[in-house]
Short mmCIF file of C-alpha atoms in Angstrom, two decimals:
data_model
loop_
_atom_site.label_atom_id
_atom_site.label_comp_id
_atom_site.label_asym_id
_atom_site.label_seq_id
_atom_site.Cartn_x
_atom_site.Cartn_y
_atom_site.Cartn_z
CA UNK P 1 5.82 -4.70 13.21
CA UNK P 2 8.21 -7.65 13.01
CA UNK P 3 10.73 -5.94 15.27
CA UNK P 4 8.15 -4.86 17.86
CA UNK P 5 6.52 -8.30 18.05
CA UNK P 6 9.83 -10.14 18.36
CA UNK P 7 11.30 -7.67 20.84
CA UNK P 8 8.36 -7.37 23.22
CA UNK P 9 6.07 -10.40 22.81
CA UNK P 10 6.12 -14.20 22.94
CA UNK P 11 4.29 -14.69 19.62
CA UNK P 12 5.79 -17.17 17.17
CA UNK P 13 6.34 -16.81 13.43
CA UNK P 14 2.96 -18.35 12.52
CA UNK P 15 1.18 -15.91 14.86
CA UNK P 16 3.14 -13.01 13.37
CA UNK P 17 2.14 -14.14 9.88
CA UNK P 18 -1.52 -14.07 10.99
CA UNK P 19 -1.11 -10.51 12.24
CA UNK P 20 0.44 -9.52 8.91
CA UNK P 21 -2.53 -11.07 7.11
CA UNK P 22 -4.89 -9.12 9.37
CA UNK P 23 -3.07 -5.84 8.83
CA UNK P 24 -3.15 -6.37 5.05
CA UNK P 25 -6.96 -6.51 5.29
CA UNK P 26 -7.94 -4.12 8.08
CA UNK P 27 -8.18 -0.98 5.96
CA UNK P 28 -11.55 -2.51 5.04
CA UNK P 29 -12.65 -2.65 8.71
CA UNK P 30 -11.37 0.87 9.36
CA UNK P 31 -13.26 2.36 6.40
CA UNK P 32 -16.49 0.50 7.17
CA UNK P 33 -16.26 1.58 10.85
CA UNK P 34 -15.30 5.22 10.11
CA UNK P 35 -12.76 4.55 12.87
CA UNK P 36 -9.05 4.37 13.67
CA UNK P 37 -7.63 0.95 14.48
CA UNK P 38 -4.67 0.24 16.76
CA UNK P 39 -3.38 -3.31 17.25
CA UNK P 40 -2.23 -3.98 20.82
CA UNK P 41 -0.30 -7.16 21.72
CA UNK P 42 0.49 -8.22 25.30
CA UNK P 43 4.18 -8.20 26.19
CA UNK P 44 6.14 -11.32 27.01
CA UNK P 45 5.73 -10.87 30.80
CA UNK P 46 2.02 -10.02 30.51
CA UNK P 47 2.33 -6.70 32.37
CA UNK P 48 1.97 -4.33 29.40
CA UNK P 49 0.63 -3.94 25.88
CA UNK P 50 2.65 -2.75 22.87
CA UNK P 51 1.01 -1.17 19.85
CA UNK P 52 2.40 -2.86 16.74
CA UNK P 53 0.25 -1.37 13.94
CA UNK P 54 -2.17 1.47 13.28
CA UNK P 55 -4.70 2.32 10.55
CA UNK P 56 -6.65 5.51 9.86
CA UNK P 57 -9.96 5.57 7.96
CA UNK P 58 -10.41 6.99 4.48
CA UNK P 59 -14.09 7.56 5.21
CA UNK P 60 -13.97 9.78 8.30
CA UNK P 61 -11.85 11.97 10.61
CA UNK P 62 -9.04 10.39 12.60
CA UNK P 63 -9.07 10.04 16.37
CA UNK P 64 -5.28 10.04 16.65
CA UNK P 65 -3.16 12.92 15.42
CA UNK P 66 0.01 11.14 16.49
CA UNK P 67 1.50 7.82 15.48
CA UNK P 68 0.72 5.20 18.13
CA UNK P 69 2.99 2.43 16.86
CA UNK P 70 5.62 1.45 19.43
CA UNK P 71 3.74 2.82 22.47
CA UNK P 72 3.76 0.71 25.63
CA UNK P 73 0.77 0.80 28.03
CA UNK P 74 0.65 -0.91 31.46
CA UNK P 75 -2.03 -3.52 31.95
CA UNK P 76 -4.90 -2.04 33.94
CA UNK P 77 -4.71 1.45 32.43
CA UNK P 78 -7.12 0.53 29.63
CA UNK P 79 -9.78 -1.80 31.08
CA UNK P 80 -11.39 -2.46 27.69
CA UNK P 81 -8.16 -4.03 26.42
CA UNK P 82 -7.93 -6.21 29.50
CA UNK P 83 -11.56 -7.37 29.20
CA UNK P 84 -11.26 -8.19 25.49
CA UNK P 85 -8.00 -10.11 26.01
CA UNK P 86 -9.13 -12.02 29.12
CA UNK P 87 -12.72 -12.76 28.05
CA UNK P 88 -12.15 -13.12 24.32
CA UNK P 89 -15.14 -10.96 23.40
CA UNK P 90 -15.82 -7.60 21.81
CA UNK P 91 -16.10 -4.96 24.54
CA UNK P 92 -18.09 -1.78 23.94
CA UNK P 93 -18.93 -0.68 27.48
CA UNK P 94 -17.89 2.69 28.85
CA UNK P 95 -18.40 6.39 28.15
CA UNK P 96 -16.62 8.19 25.30
CA UNK P 97 -13.09 9.36 25.97
CA UNK P 98 -12.14 13.00 25.39
CA UNK P 99 -8.96 13.64 23.43
CA UNK P 100 -8.05 17.25 22.70
CA UNK P 101 -11.71 18.30 23.15
CA UNK P 102 -12.85 15.54 20.75
CA UNK P 103 -15.18 12.76 22.03
CA UNK P 104 -13.94 9.31 21.00
CA UNK P 105 -15.85 6.05 21.33
CA UNK P 106 -13.47 3.18 22.12
CA UNK P 107 -14.19 -0.49 21.45
CA UNK P 108 -11.92 -3.52 21.79
CA UNK P 109 -11.93 -6.49 19.40
CA UNK P 110 -9.95 -9.61 20.33
CA UNK P 111 -7.77 -11.05 17.55
CA UNK P 112 -8.19 -14.81 17.65
CA UNK P 113 -6.21 -17.49 15.86
CA UNK P 114 -6.83 -21.21 16.35
CA UNK P 115 -8.60 -20.63 19.66
CA UNK P 116 -5.96 -18.29 21.12
CA UNK P 117 -6.28 -14.53 21.52
CA UNK P 118 -3.10 -12.98 20.10
CA UNK P 119 -3.92 -9.35 20.77
CA UNK P 120 -6.65 -6.72 20.73
CA UNK P 121 -7.74 -4.17 18.13
CA UNK P 122 -8.77 -0.86 19.69
CA UNK P 123 -11.40 0.71 17.43
CA UNK P 124 -11.59 4.46 18.04
CA UNK P 125 -14.41 6.49 16.47
CA UNK P 126 -14.30 10.28 16.34
CA UNK P 127 -17.80 11.38 17.48
CA UNK P 128 -17.39 15.06 16.70
CA UNK P 129 -19.19 14.81 13.34
CA UNK P 130 -21.76 12.16 14.32
CA UNK P 131 -25.17 12.69 12.73
CA UNK P 132 -28.18 10.59 11.80
CA UNK P 133 -26.62 7.88 9.63
CA UNK P 134 -27.68 7.36 6.01
CA UNK P 135 -28.56 4.01 4.48
CA UNK P 136 -24.99 3.76 3.15
CA UNK P 137 -23.49 4.47 6.59
CA UNK P 138 -25.80 1.96 8.28
CA UNK P 139 -24.75 -0.69 5.76
CA UNK P 140 -21.09 0.16 6.37
CA UNK P 141 -21.50 -0.09 10.15
CA UNK P 142 -23.43 -3.37 10.01
CA UNK P 143 -20.78 -4.87 7.73
CA UNK P 144 -18.03 -3.62 10.06
CA UNK P 145 -19.80 -5.27 12.99
CA UNK P 146 -19.95 -8.58 11.11
CA UNK P 147 -16.23 -8.40 10.25
CA UNK P 148 -15.35 -7.53 13.85
CA UNK P 149 -17.21 -10.61 15.08
CA UNK P 150 -15.37 -12.73 12.50
CA UNK P 151 -12.01 -11.38 13.75
CA UNK P 152 -13.02 -12.18 17.32
CA UNK P 153 -14.04 -15.69 16.24
CA UNK P 154 -10.83 -16.28 14.25
CA UNK P 155 -12.62 -16.62 10.88
CA UNK P 156 -11.25 -13.39 9.38
CA UNK P 157 -8.92 -12.74 7.66
CA UNK P 158 -9.13 -15.72 5.31
CA UNK P 159 -6.00 -17.92 5.40
CA UNK P 160 -4.12 -18.01 2.10
CA UNK P 161 -6.01 -14.99 0.77
CA UNK P 162 -3.45 -12.20 1.23
CA UNK P 163 -4.78 -9.14 -0.56
CA UNK P 164 -2.86 -6.39 -2.29
CA UNK P 165 -4.83 -3.41 -1.02
CA UNK P 166 -3.28 -1.12 -3.62
CA UNK P 167 -4.74 -3.25 -6.42
CA UNK P 168 -7.97 -4.48 -4.79
CA UNK P 169 -11.22 -2.48 -4.70
CA UNK P 170 -11.75 -0.31 -1.64
CA UNK P 171 -14.91 0.56 0.25
CA UNK P 172 -15.28 3.95 -1.42
CA UNK P 173 -14.91 2.48 -4.93
CA UNK P 174 -18.24 0.65 -4.71
CA UNK P 175 -19.96 -1.71 -2.27
CA UNK P 176 -22.75 -4.28 -2.52
CA UNK P 177 -24.34 -6.10 0.43
CA UNK P 178 -25.86 -9.50 -0.41
CA UNK P 179 -27.99 -11.85 1.64
CA UNK P 180 -27.26 -15.56 2.03
CA UNK P 181 -28.99 -16.32 -1.29
CA UNK P 182 -26.92 -13.78 -3.24
CA UNK P 183 -29.72 -11.22 -3.50
CA UNK P 184 -28.54 -7.59 -3.45
CA UNK P 185 -29.77 -5.84 -0.31
CA UNK P 186 -27.85 -2.61 -0.82
CA UNK P 187 -25.84 -1.07 -3.67
CA UNK P 188 -23.76 2.08 -3.19
CA UNK P 189 -24.07 4.79 -5.87
CA UNK P 190 -20.56 4.01 -7.21
CA UNK P 191 -21.37 0.29 -7.44
CA UNK P 192 -24.60 1.00 -9.31
CA UNK P 193 -22.79 3.34 -11.73
CA UNK P 194 -20.20 0.65 -12.46
CA UNK P 195 -22.90 -1.90 -13.30
CA UNK P 196 -24.72 0.63 -15.47
CA UNK P 197 -21.50 1.00 -17.45
CA UNK P 198 -21.52 -2.76 -17.99
CA UNK P 199 -24.96 -2.41 -19.54
CA UNK P 200 -27.36 -2.91 -16.62
CA UNK P 201 -30.54 -0.94 -17.27
CA UNK P 202 -32.37 -1.62 -13.98
CA UNK P 203 -31.60 -1.28 -10.27
CA UNK P 204 -29.48 -3.97 -8.61
CA UNK P 205 -31.34 -4.13 -5.30
CA UNK P 206 -33.60 -7.17 -5.14
CA UNK P 207 -31.80 -8.99 -7.95
CA UNK P 208 -29.51 -12.00 -7.76
CA UNK P 209 -26.04 -10.56 -8.30
CA UNK P 210 -24.54 -13.73 -9.76
CA UNK P 211 -27.19 -14.14 -12.45
CA UNK P 212 -27.25 -10.41 -13.23
CA UNK P 213 -23.45 -10.40 -13.59
CA UNK P 214 -23.42 -13.50 -15.80
CA UNK P 215 -26.04 -11.95 -18.09
CA UNK P 216 -23.92 -8.82 -18.56
CA UNK P 217 -20.77 -10.78 -19.42
CA UNK P 218 -20.16 -12.03 -22.97
CA UNK P 219 -21.59 -15.52 -23.43
CA UNK P 220 -18.99 -18.08 -22.41
CA UNK P 221 -21.04 -21.27 -22.11
CA UNK P 222 -20.43 -23.31 -18.95
CA UNK P 223 -18.28 -20.53 -17.50
CA UNK P 224 -21.40 -18.42 -16.94
CA UNK P 225 -22.58 -20.77 -14.17
CA UNK P 226 -19.22 -20.51 -12.36
CA UNK P 227 -19.25 -16.70 -12.75
CA UNK P 228 -22.75 -16.54 -11.29
CA UNK P 229 -21.67 -18.60 -8.29
CA UNK P 230 -18.52 -16.55 -7.63
CA UNK P 231 -20.39 -13.25 -7.96
CA UNK P 232 -22.92 -14.50 -5.41
CA UNK P 233 -20.21 -14.19 -2.74
CA UNK P 234 -20.14 -17.81 -1.59
CA UNK P 235 -16.34 -17.76 -1.17
CA UNK P 236 -13.56 -15.13 -0.89
CA UNK P 237 -12.62 -14.40 -4.49
CA UNK P 238 -11.39 -11.61 -6.75
CA UNK P 239 -12.33 -11.49 -10.41
CA UNK P 240 -13.03 -9.13 -13.31
CA UNK P 241 -15.92 -8.89 -15.69
CA UNK P 242 -16.06 -7.06 -19.01
CA UNK P 243 -19.26 -6.17 -20.74
CA UNK P 244 -20.87 -3.30 -22.58
CA UNK P 245 -18.43 -0.39 -22.45
CA UNK P 246 -16.83 -1.21 -19.11
CA UNK P 247 -14.61 -3.46 -17.06
CA UNK P 248 -15.17 -3.86 -13.33
CA UNK P 249 -13.06 -5.61 -10.74
CA UNK P 250 -14.94 -7.37 -7.94
CA UNK P 251 -13.93 -8.82 -4.61
CA UNK P 252 -16.35 -11.06 -2.73
CA UNK P 253 -16.11 -11.39 1.09
CA UNK P 254 -18.41 -13.93 2.76
CA UNK P 255 -19.86 -12.73 6.09
CA UNK P 256 -19.94 -15.37 8.84
CA UNK P 257 -20.16 -13.48 12.15
CA UNK P 258 -21.67 -16.44 14.01
CA UNK P 259 -20.45 -19.38 11.92
CA UNK P 260 -22.90 -19.94 9.02
CA UNK P 261 -22.74 -17.50 6.11
CA UNK P 262 -25.40 -14.80 6.50
CA UNK P 263 -24.49 -12.93 3.33
CA UNK P 264 -21.58 -11.29 1.56
CA UNK P 265 -19.86 -8.03 0.90
CA UNK P 266 -18.82 -7.34 -2.67
CA UNK P 267 -16.37 -4.50 -3.23
CA UNK P 268 -16.02 -3.36 -6.81
CA UNK P 269 -14.05 -0.85 -8.83
CA UNK P 270 -14.54 0.49 -12.32
CA UNK P 271 -11.20 -0.28 -14.00
CA UNK P 272 -12.29 0.47 -17.57
CA UNK P 273 -9.82 3.29 -18.17
CA UNK P 274 -7.01 1.44 -16.40
CA UNK P 275 -7.44 -1.63 -18.62
CA UNK P 276 -7.73 0.56 -21.71
CA UNK P 277 -4.40 2.22 -20.91
CA UNK P 278 -2.81 -1.17 -20.22
CA UNK P 279 -3.95 -2.42 -23.62
CA UNK P 280 -2.59 0.70 -25.27
CA UNK P 281 0.76 0.11 -23.59
CA UNK P 282 0.77 -3.54 -24.69
CA UNK P 283 0.01 -2.45 -28.24
CA UNK P 284 2.72 0.21 -28.06
CA UNK P 285 5.25 -2.29 -26.70
CA UNK P 286 4.39 -4.77 -29.45
CA UNK P 287 4.77 -2.04 -32.07
CA UNK P 288 8.16 -0.95 -30.72
CA UNK P 289 9.40 -4.54 -30.66
CA UNK P 290 8.18 -5.07 -34.22
CA UNK P 291 10.05 -1.91 -35.30
CA UNK P 292 13.27 -3.17 -33.70
CA UNK P 293 12.75 -6.54 -35.39
CA UNK P 294 12.34 -4.91 -38.79
CA UNK P 295 15.32 -2.62 -38.23
CA UNK P 296 17.41 -5.69 -37.35
CA UNK P 297 16.23 -7.45 -40.53
CA UNK P 298 17.01 -4.39 -42.64
CA UNK P 299 20.48 -4.07 -41.13
CA UNK P 300 21.14 -7.74 -41.80
CA UNK P 301 20.04 -7.21 -45.41
CA UNK P 302 22.44 -4.25 -45.72
CA UNK P 303 25.24 -6.37 -44.24
CA UNK P 304 24.50 -9.17 -46.72
CA UNK P 305 24.61 -6.72 -49.64
CA UNK P 306 27.93 -5.30 -48.45
CA UNK P 307 29.28 -8.82 -48.07
CA UNK P 308 28.25 -9.66 -51.64
CA UNK P 309 29.84 -6.46 -52.88
CA UNK P 310 33.08 -7.25 -51.04
CA UNK P 311 33.34 -10.57 -52.86
CA UNK P 312 33.18 -8.81 -56.22
CA UNK P 313 35.95 -6.27 -55.48
CA UNK P 314 39.46 -7.12 -56.62
CA UNK P 315 41.13 -4.54 -54.39
CA UNK P 316 42.23 -6.04 -51.07
CA UNK P 317 41.85 -2.70 -49.27
CA UNK P 318 38.39 -2.14 -50.70
CA UNK P 319 37.32 -5.64 -49.68
CA UNK P 320 38.73 -5.10 -46.20
CA UNK P 321 36.87 -1.79 -45.83
CA UNK P 322 33.56 -3.39 -46.80
CA UNK P 323 34.11 -6.27 -44.36
CA UNK P 324 34.70 -3.73 -41.58
CA UNK P 325 31.44 -2.03 -42.53
CA UNK P 326 29.68 -5.40 -42.37
CA UNK P 327 30.87 -5.86 -38.78
CA UNK P 328 29.81 -2.34 -37.80
CA UNK P 329 26.34 -2.87 -39.19
CA UNK P 330 26.22 -6.29 -37.53
CA UNK P 331 27.01 -4.88 -34.07
CA UNK P 332 24.05 -2.47 -34.35
CA UNK P 333 21.81 -5.30 -35.59
CA UNK P 334 22.65 -7.32 -32.46
CA UNK P 335 21.34 -4.51 -30.24
CA UNK P 336 18.08 -4.21 -32.21
CA UNK P 337 17.61 -7.97 -32.12
CA UNK P 338 17.89 -7.88 -28.32
CA UNK P 339 15.52 -4.90 -28.09
CA UNK P 340 12.95 -6.74 -30.22
CA UNK P 341 12.71 -9.38 -27.47
CA UNK P 342 12.22 -6.93 -24.56
CA UNK P 343 9.23 -5.00 -23.22
CA UNK P 344 11.21 -1.80 -22.70
CA UNK P 345 14.05 0.14 -24.26
CA UNK P 346 16.72 -1.49 -22.07
CA UNK P 347 18.94 -4.47 -22.75
CA UNK P 348 21.14 -6.89 -20.87
CA UNK P 349 24.44 -5.83 -22.42
CA UNK P 350 26.51 -8.84 -21.28
CA UNK P 351 24.86 -10.98 -23.96
CA UNK P 352 25.56 -8.32 -26.58
CA UNK P 353 29.20 -8.01 -25.51
CA UNK P 354 29.67 -11.78 -25.79
CA UNK P 355 28.14 -11.86 -29.27
CA UNK P 356 30.25 -8.91 -30.44
CA UNK P 357 33.35 -10.62 -29.04
CA UNK P 358 32.49 -13.83 -30.92
CA UNK P 359 31.73 -11.97 -34.15
CA UNK P 360 34.97 -9.99 -34.15
CA UNK P 361 37.04 -13.03 -33.14
CA UNK P 362 36.18 -14.59 -36.50
CA UNK P 363 38.62 -12.18 -38.17
CA UNK P 364 41.50 -13.16 -35.88
CA UNK P 365 44.68 -13.70 -37.96
CA UNK P 366 45.94 -16.28 -35.45
CA UNK P 367 44.65 -18.37 -32.60
CA UNK P 368 43.52 -15.53 -30.36
CA UNK P 369 41.00 -16.28 -27.61
CA UNK P 370 38.49 -13.74 -26.35
CA UNK P 371 36.89 -13.64 -22.93
CA UNK P 372 34.76 -11.34 -20.80
CA UNK P 373 34.97 -10.69 -17.05
CA UNK P 374 32.76 -8.53 -14.87
CA UNK P 375 29.25 -7.43 -15.69
CA UNK P 376 27.94 -4.67 -17.95
CA UNK P 377 24.39 -5.11 -16.63
CA UNK P 378 21.24 -3.54 -18.04
CA UNK P 379 21.72 -0.48 -20.22
CA UNK P 380 19.39 1.88 -22.04
CA UNK P 381 19.20 1.46 -25.80
CA UNK P 382 20.66 4.96 -26.26
CA UNK P 383 23.80 3.72 -24.47
CA UNK P 384 23.83 0.14 -25.75
CA UNK P 385 23.77 0.97 -29.48
CA UNK P 386 26.83 3.27 -29.61
CA UNK P 387 28.63 1.14 -27.01
CA UNK P 388 28.25 -1.98 -29.17
CA UNK P 389 29.89 -0.12 -32.06
CA UNK P 390 32.68 1.15 -29.80
CA UNK P 391 33.35 -2.36 -28.53
CA UNK P 392 33.36 -3.70 -32.08
CA UNK P 393 35.93 -1.12 -33.23
CA UNK P 394 38.23 -1.64 -30.24
CA UNK P 395 38.19 -5.43 -30.54
CA UNK P 396 38.64 -5.27 -34.29
CA UNK P 397 41.58 -2.91 -33.86
CA UNK P 398 43.17 -5.17 -31.21
CA UNK P 399 42.90 -8.31 -33.37
CA UNK P 400 44.06 -6.64 -36.61
CA UNK P 401 46.98 -4.62 -35.27
CA UNK P 402 47.95 -6.44 -32.08
CA UNK P 403 48.56 -9.88 -33.55
CA UNK P 404 50.27 -11.26 -36.64
CA UNK P 405 49.42 -14.29 -38.72
CA UNK P 406 49.90 -17.44 -36.62
CA UNK P 407 50.15 -15.59 -33.27
CA UNK P 408 48.37 -16.91 -30.20
CA UNK P 409 47.10 -14.71 -27.43
CA UNK P 410 44.15 -13.36 -25.51
CA UNK P 411 41.86 -10.36 -25.66
CA UNK P 412 39.99 -9.72 -22.43
CA UNK P 413 37.01 -7.41 -21.99
CA UNK P 414 36.24 -6.47 -18.38
CA UNK P 415 33.42 -4.27 -17.06
CA UNK P 416 32.92 -2.73 -13.61
CA UNK P 417 29.96 -0.64 -12.53
CA UNK P 418 30.76 2.06 -9.98
CA UNK P 419 29.86 5.52 -8.72
CA UNK P 420 26.71 6.56 -6.85
CA UNK P 421 23.11 5.72 -7.66
CA UNK P 422 22.55 9.10 -9.30
CA UNK P 423 25.94 9.22 -11.01
CA UNK P 424 26.66 5.59 -11.84
CA UNK P 425 29.49 4.88 -14.25
CA UNK P 426 30.63 1.94 -16.34
CA UNK P 427 34.39 1.31 -16.41
CA UNK P 428 35.43 -0.89 -19.34
CA UNK P 429 38.89 -2.27 -20.02
CA UNK P 430 39.89 -4.09 -23.22
CA UNK P 431 43.36 -5.59 -22.90
CA UNK P 432 45.36 -7.80 -25.27
CA UNK P 433 48.79 -9.42 -24.97
CA UNK P 434 49.82 -8.63 -28.52
CA UNK P 435 52.72 -6.60 -29.92
CA UNK P 436 51.73 -3.36 -28.18
CA UNK P 437 51.67 0.26 -29.35
CA UNK P 438 54.41 2.11 -31.27
CA UNK P 439 56.44 4.51 -29.17
CA UNK P 440 55.08 7.60 -30.92
CA UNK P 441 51.43 6.48 -31.00
CA UNK P 442 48.81 9.00 -29.79
CA UNK P 443 45.27 7.54 -29.68
CA UNK P 444 43.72 11.01 -29.53
CA UNK P 445 45.30 12.10 -32.81
CA UNK P 446 45.39 8.87 -34.75
CA UNK P 447 43.84 9.07 -38.20
CA UNK P 448 42.66 5.47 -38.05
CA UNK P 449 38.95 5.43 -39.00
CA UNK P 450 38.06 2.92 -36.27
CA UNK P 451 39.64 5.04 -33.52
CA UNK P 452 37.97 8.15 -34.92
CA UNK P 453 34.63 6.38 -34.60
CA UNK P 454 35.48 5.35 -31.02
CA UNK P 455 36.46 8.88 -30.00
CA UNK P 456 33.36 10.40 -31.57
CA UNK P 457 30.94 7.94 -29.98
CA UNK P 458 32.56 7.79 -26.52
CA UNK P 459 33.23 11.50 -26.04
CA UNK P 460 30.45 12.98 -28.16
CA UNK P 461 27.47 10.64 -27.87
CA UNK P 462 28.12 8.80 -24.59
CA UNK P 463 29.74 11.68 -22.71
CA UNK P 464 32.59 9.50 -21.47
CA UNK P 465 36.36 9.31 -21.74
CA UNK P 466 38.63 7.12 -23.85
CA UNK P 467 42.33 6.27 -23.58
CA UNK P 468 44.70 3.69 -25.05
CA UNK P 469 47.98 2.85 -23.28
CA UNK P 470 50.67 0.19 -23.18
CA UNK P 471 49.90 -2.73 -20.89
CA UNK P 472 52.22 -3.26 -17.92
CA UNK P 473 53.87 -6.37 -19.36
CA UNK P 474 52.99 -6.57 -23.05
CA UNK P 475 50.14 -5.65 -25.31
CA UNK P 476 47.67 -2.78 -25.22
CA UNK P 477 45.04 -1.61 -22.78
CA UNK P 478 42.02 0.48 -23.79
CA UNK P 479 40.18 2.31 -21.00
CA UNK P 480 36.60 3.59 -21.24
CA UNK P 481 34.73 5.53 -18.55
CA UNK P 482 31.04 6.03 -19.42
CA UNK P 483 28.17 7.52 -17.37
CA UNK P 484 25.10 5.27 -17.29
CA UNK P 485 22.52 7.46 -15.49
CA UNK P 486 22.22 5.27 -12.41
CA UNK P 487 20.61 2.23 -14.07
CA UNK P 488 21.25 -1.15 -12.48
#
């Protein structure tokens, strides 16, 4: 719609915003009218109309099999559009049009904003299935007529009340029609069923909706008076009420076709099962986070016990082995600590990489600085946990074997995400400027326990590749290529 309006019309940004607000609401008008809606806007030179939006009803058959958006029509070809635009009134005159052997009643509704007519809504009703209307259909049509008059007067949609139609109740979910005093004049079967689930034992028709709703809600003191007023439809509002065995979502729409409020529409939806599932998910998320928190605490306890044991061992090699185990356990604990703070099983790995880098740097025999470049991004827990261990082993190996006591240098960890959306990959380089590798060193056959762990995790668990080579000038470069399943 933005492109069509800017390309063909003279409307400004504020007018375009009004049209967007209208289009976000007009599914309601389409469903109440049982009719298709097409929004026509006059072109910049005033000689044609361009259709910028279209809506089909959920409550009846469509009048248009084809998409009308983008069509241009010369002025004069559709007199009802001309009359509505020039006179600023709803035009219903004329005989039905025949489209593919289907009679269609056409009406034109001017779209007014701040006294100016921006365009015209063509309301097209398929008459092929017309029959004697029921009480529900009469209520729908009367409400549609009131909304159409409000659009023509510029009082609908309501400024600042943009509605998410995917989340808000729709006409078919349940509808109540109230008079100016908030008394229910009509309640659709779905609306009545929803209130029965809240605990209402009687019929709604003839009762004050606000007071009836407040009585069904749990006692909340002064809030009951506000709830009663909102439920009476005095202002455009959305709210939820929980009572009995149900939860219903309500949306109040004041009706002011001629200025003063003559009543209200209240759309409502039974969202009991939806809220129950949401609560189950919240409980599940809280449970998962608590599990990660406890796992992190247990791992930290294990690390503390290993650290105590290392202090009691006289053997330097034994003490060194236990200290390596402490760091391995610690790297896993960092991942679980991060997971305990999230709502899902994914983590921002840059923070983990920085903490692993800081933890391993504590064992540096000299003044070796560590830094990270690039971005790991968000990773699944099933990738983050083994990757944290891999990073720990590689950094530990670089600091222990690449530098001697008193050496200064740098260990840099860089990460680059690449590949396609479906086959994204994470390319990791760990490079130091230490003493480098021996001439006969083969990383794929080395018996070093740390490198065995790296090979097993990278190739077996992560499905990636691992290599260790001499750096171009001095030091060692470790290369990792890991698939990450397209996550950003």
